[in-house]
Amino acid sequence: MNWLPYSVARNALVLLVLCLHSFVLATMPTGAKFYTIHWNSSNPIFRIDNTDNVIDVNRNNLKFEYDQVNLICPVYTPGTKDEDMEKYIIYNVSKDEYETCRITNPNPRIIAVCDKPYKLMYFTITFRPFTPQPGGLEFLPGHDYYFISTSTSDDLHRRIGGRCTTHNMKIVFKVWAPPEDATTRATTSVSRPMWSSVTPSRTTQSTTTTTSTEAPTTRTTKKSKPYNKHPNEVVKSEELTLGGRAQKAEVGLFLIVSILSLLFATR
């Protein structure tokens, strides 16, 4: 067997050690949090007498660790009456639109369309400061982002009042930033609300829009006119895989096998 020169073998071993170190880091637990929000009027998060709808995200996360949220549409069993079903369009709006429950932007940014009450539909958002696709959402540290729904029982597309006014259906996400990086607001601490299930989460392969037929039922409105989505109207959240821990692990293993083959398979 012909061995590689000492200098080449030494450099290969150094790379092997670095790959092993990266692999160990990739398999360590992440500090990112995962929120689940059921977007229906019976959710206590929307009660006007509390502040559960003001949520801090990315607080004290490590670099390239980003919190995620699943916005879950109302879903019902077949046979439910139209008047007992809720349907929504969720918009990303300005602070003024949030406070007045009035969408003045002629082309508002649509986050989710909940118009299929018999299917489980959820929309995943990753609170990262960059986006892998044109027109995607970017959540910059130190900024606030406002989501509302102005739909009513008989008008899915209504843009004034609606359940934003009658049921306080709106949420603020405050993207945390270190004090030296804060630009538009002082960082505040908001306790995790009881309604939310938060679990450690990886930051890879964010689901954009997923439908299923199995889900618990919730109370929610009348069938309204069908919604024809323009391809660019719904904001999708697709994860980059460069910062993913599972992807790092796979890359690390691949590099290790390649280096070992290079060291011992040459003749």
XYZ file of C-alpha atoms in Angstrom:
267
model
C 0.000 0.000 0.000
C 1.334 3.408 -0.964
C 0.837 5.955 1.797
C 0.375 9.663 1.183
C 3.224 12.048 2.060
C 3.402 13.011 5.742
C 2.378 16.640 5.161
C -0.722 15.612 3.196
C -1.696 13.028 5.797
C -1.198 15.563 8.603
C -3.407 18.125 6.891
C -6.036 15.494 6.254
C -6.018 14.517 9.936
C -6.438 18.161 10.945
C -9.447 18.393 8.647
C -10.780 15.196 10.169
C -10.547 16.656 13.684
C -12.317 19.825 12.549
C -15.060 17.776 10.928
C -15.526 15.774 14.123
C -15.761 19.014 16.094
C -18.388 20.360 13.692
C -20.301 17.107 13.959
C -20.388 17.331 17.756
C -21.625 20.930 17.600
C -24.267 19.989 15.064
C -25.761 17.355 17.365
C -25.941 19.603 20.435
C -29.430 20.778 21.554
C -30.662 24.077 20.143
C -32.043 26.966 22.172
C -34.567 28.055 19.528
C -38.232 27.894 20.538
C -41.238 26.658 18.647
C -44.696 28.219 19.083
C -48.080 26.866 18.023
C -50.924 29.370 17.629
C -54.474 28.301 16.756
C -55.949 31.149 14.731
C -59.580 31.076 15.871
C -61.714 33.418 17.950
C -61.998 31.017 20.901
C -58.227 31.052 21.515
C -57.587 32.906 24.818
C -54.495 34.529 23.299
C -56.835 37.043 21.670
C -58.535 38.097 24.896
C -58.408 41.863 25.183
C -57.727 41.768 28.921
C -54.235 40.257 28.616
C -51.014 40.688 26.642
C -50.539 37.111 25.485
C -50.718 38.319 21.883
C -47.455 40.261 22.322
C -44.644 37.736 21.897
C -40.875 38.071 22.184
C -38.966 35.855 19.738
C -35.294 34.922 19.299
C -34.540 36.078 22.837
C -31.000 35.054 23.865
C -30.728 32.594 20.967
C -27.313 31.672 19.629
C -26.200 32.885 16.232
C -28.174 31.286 13.384
C -30.793 29.978 15.830
C -34.264 31.336 15.052
C -37.603 30.753 16.752
C -40.487 29.417 14.692
C -44.275 29.667 14.902
C -47.017 27.565 13.352
C -50.213 29.496 12.606
C -52.922 26.821 12.516
C -56.171 27.482 10.679
C -59.563 26.420 12.092
C -60.539 22.889 11.027
C -63.832 21.044 11.319
C -65.389 17.651 10.770
C -67.586 17.116 7.699
C -71.173 18.109 8.334
C -70.395 21.184 10.428
C -72.757 24.032 9.645
C -71.392 26.971 7.661
C -72.327 29.435 10.393
C -70.219 27.463 12.890
C -67.033 27.623 10.803
C -64.459 30.409 10.783
C -62.342 31.405 7.790
C -59.561 33.978 7.747
C -56.969 35.836 5.784
C -54.013 36.812 7.964
C -52.154 39.975 6.967
C -48.779 41.424 7.900
C -49.553 45.106 8.491
C -48.096 48.367 9.780
C -48.398 49.509 13.381
C -51.118 52.006 12.462
C -53.126 49.358 10.591
C -52.708 47.044 13.576
C -54.007 49.611 16.054
C -56.971 50.710 13.910
C -57.879 47.281 12.460
C -58.007 48.987 9.082
C -55.886 47.793 6.136
C -55.027 50.846 4.039
C -52.303 49.276 1.895
C -53.849 48.527 -1.528
C -51.576 45.472 -1.855
C -51.250 44.099 1.679
C -48.849 41.291 2.487
C -50.788 38.063 2.973
C -49.353 35.595 5.487
C -51.995 32.868 5.385
C -55.362 32.064 3.817
C -57.576 29.846 5.965
C -60.350 29.040 3.509
C -60.503 25.227 3.608
C -62.268 24.394 6.898
C -62.240 20.619 6.377
C -58.457 20.382 6.045
C -55.743 21.008 8.582
C -53.751 23.947 7.244
C -50.812 25.554 8.980
C -48.278 28.168 7.995
C -44.783 28.094 9.480
C -42.824 31.295 9.996
C -39.133 31.400 10.891
C -37.969 34.603 12.553
C -34.717 35.097 10.685
C -33.204 38.327 9.336
C -32.874 36.969 5.789
C -35.044 35.110 3.293
C -34.128 32.448 0.683
C -36.730 33.667 -1.791
C -37.697 37.016 -3.356
C -40.451 38.793 -1.481
C -40.161 36.629 1.606
C -40.459 37.958 5.132
C -37.354 39.178 6.928
C -37.480 39.675 10.700
C -34.812 42.169 11.693
C -33.552 42.317 15.299
C -35.085 45.158 17.282
C -38.178 45.450 15.064
C -41.846 44.632 15.689
C -44.085 42.754 13.231
C -47.877 43.000 13.261
C -50.364 40.345 12.108
C -54.139 40.859 11.984
C -57.264 39.323 10.459
C -60.211 41.514 9.467
C -62.381 38.740 8.001
C -66.012 38.371 9.098
C -68.485 35.502 9.055
C -69.815 36.565 5.660
C -66.808 38.347 4.112
C -63.445 36.605 4.000
C -61.820 39.542 2.183
C -63.035 42.363 4.402
C -60.227 44.809 5.281
C -61.854 47.034 7.884
C -62.813 45.941 11.386
C -63.978 42.340 11.236
C -62.768 40.006 13.936
C -59.747 42.210 14.479
C -62.227 44.601 16.117
C -64.827 42.221 17.543
C -62.475 39.481 18.812
C -59.109 41.278 19.018
C -57.606 38.865 16.490
C -54.142 40.354 16.135
C -50.607 39.511 17.245
C -47.329 41.368 17.660
C -43.989 39.574 17.314
C -41.112 41.498 18.877
C -37.781 40.314 17.490
C -35.247 40.470 20.275
C -31.863 42.095 19.735
C -28.828 42.457 22.021
C -28.737 45.946 23.595
C -25.867 47.030 21.365
C -27.800 45.983 18.226
C -31.235 47.357 19.095
C -32.289 50.086 16.681
C -35.948 50.942 17.082
C -36.983 49.887 20.573
C -35.684 48.884 23.968
C -35.805 45.159 24.498
C -38.499 43.968 26.849
C -39.169 40.639 28.448
C -42.539 39.047 27.758
C -43.300 35.844 29.604
C -44.333 32.817 27.598
C -48.153 32.624 27.529
C -49.954 29.537 28.816
C -51.757 28.930 25.515
C -48.586 28.261 23.598
C -46.718 24.987 23.341
C -43.013 25.762 23.085
C -40.453 23.076 22.404
C -36.821 23.099 21.292
C -36.694 23.225 17.534
C -34.238 22.837 14.701
C -33.970 25.680 12.227
C -33.929 23.594 9.083
C -36.516 22.800 6.453
C -39.333 25.082 7.516
C -42.765 23.860 6.404
C -44.583 26.430 4.311
C -48.169 25.322 3.832
C -49.232 21.827 4.811
C -52.666 20.287 4.649
C -54.024 17.170 6.263
C -57.350 15.710 7.292
C -56.647 14.817 10.906
C -57.003 17.538 13.486
C -59.100 18.477 16.539
C -62.157 20.582 15.900
C -62.560 24.147 17.032
C -65.452 26.577 17.022
C -65.379 29.069 14.161
C -67.783 31.115 10.161
C -70.012 31.295 7.125
C -68.780 30.171 3.812
C -67.686 33.121 1.762
C -66.742 33.535 -1.849
C -63.839 31.360 -3.023
C -60.391 32.873 -2.797
C -58.173 32.643 -5.871
C -54.627 33.110 -4.688
C -52.154 34.858 -6.889
C -48.851 32.899 -6.945
C -47.015 35.801 -5.295
C -49.639 36.782 -2.723
C -49.021 34.219 0.004
C -45.737 34.661 1.827
C -44.017 31.316 2.241
C -41.312 30.581 4.776
C -38.684 28.218 3.403
C -35.616 27.407 5.507
C -32.081 27.631 4.270
C -30.260 24.416 5.006
C -26.849 25.967 5.569
C -27.468 26.604 9.250
C -29.328 23.356 9.946
C -27.907 20.995 12.525
C -29.091 17.855 10.757
C -27.520 19.041 7.518
C -24.277 19.851 9.321
C -24.210 16.349 10.753
C -24.676 14.801 7.307
C -21.960 17.008 5.795
C -19.610 16.185 8.660
C -20.085 12.447 8.210
C -19.597 12.761 4.460
C -16.324 14.658 4.897
C -15.060 12.149 7.462
C -15.707 9.204 5.150
C -14.104 11.051 2.234
C -10.956 11.885 4.192
C -10.558 8.349 5.522
C -10.936 7.018 2.009
C -8.298 9.472 0.798
C -5.860 8.398 3.523
C -6.169 4.635 3.302
C -7.546 3.766 -0.122
C -4.723 5.148 -2.286
C -2.005 2.813 -3.451
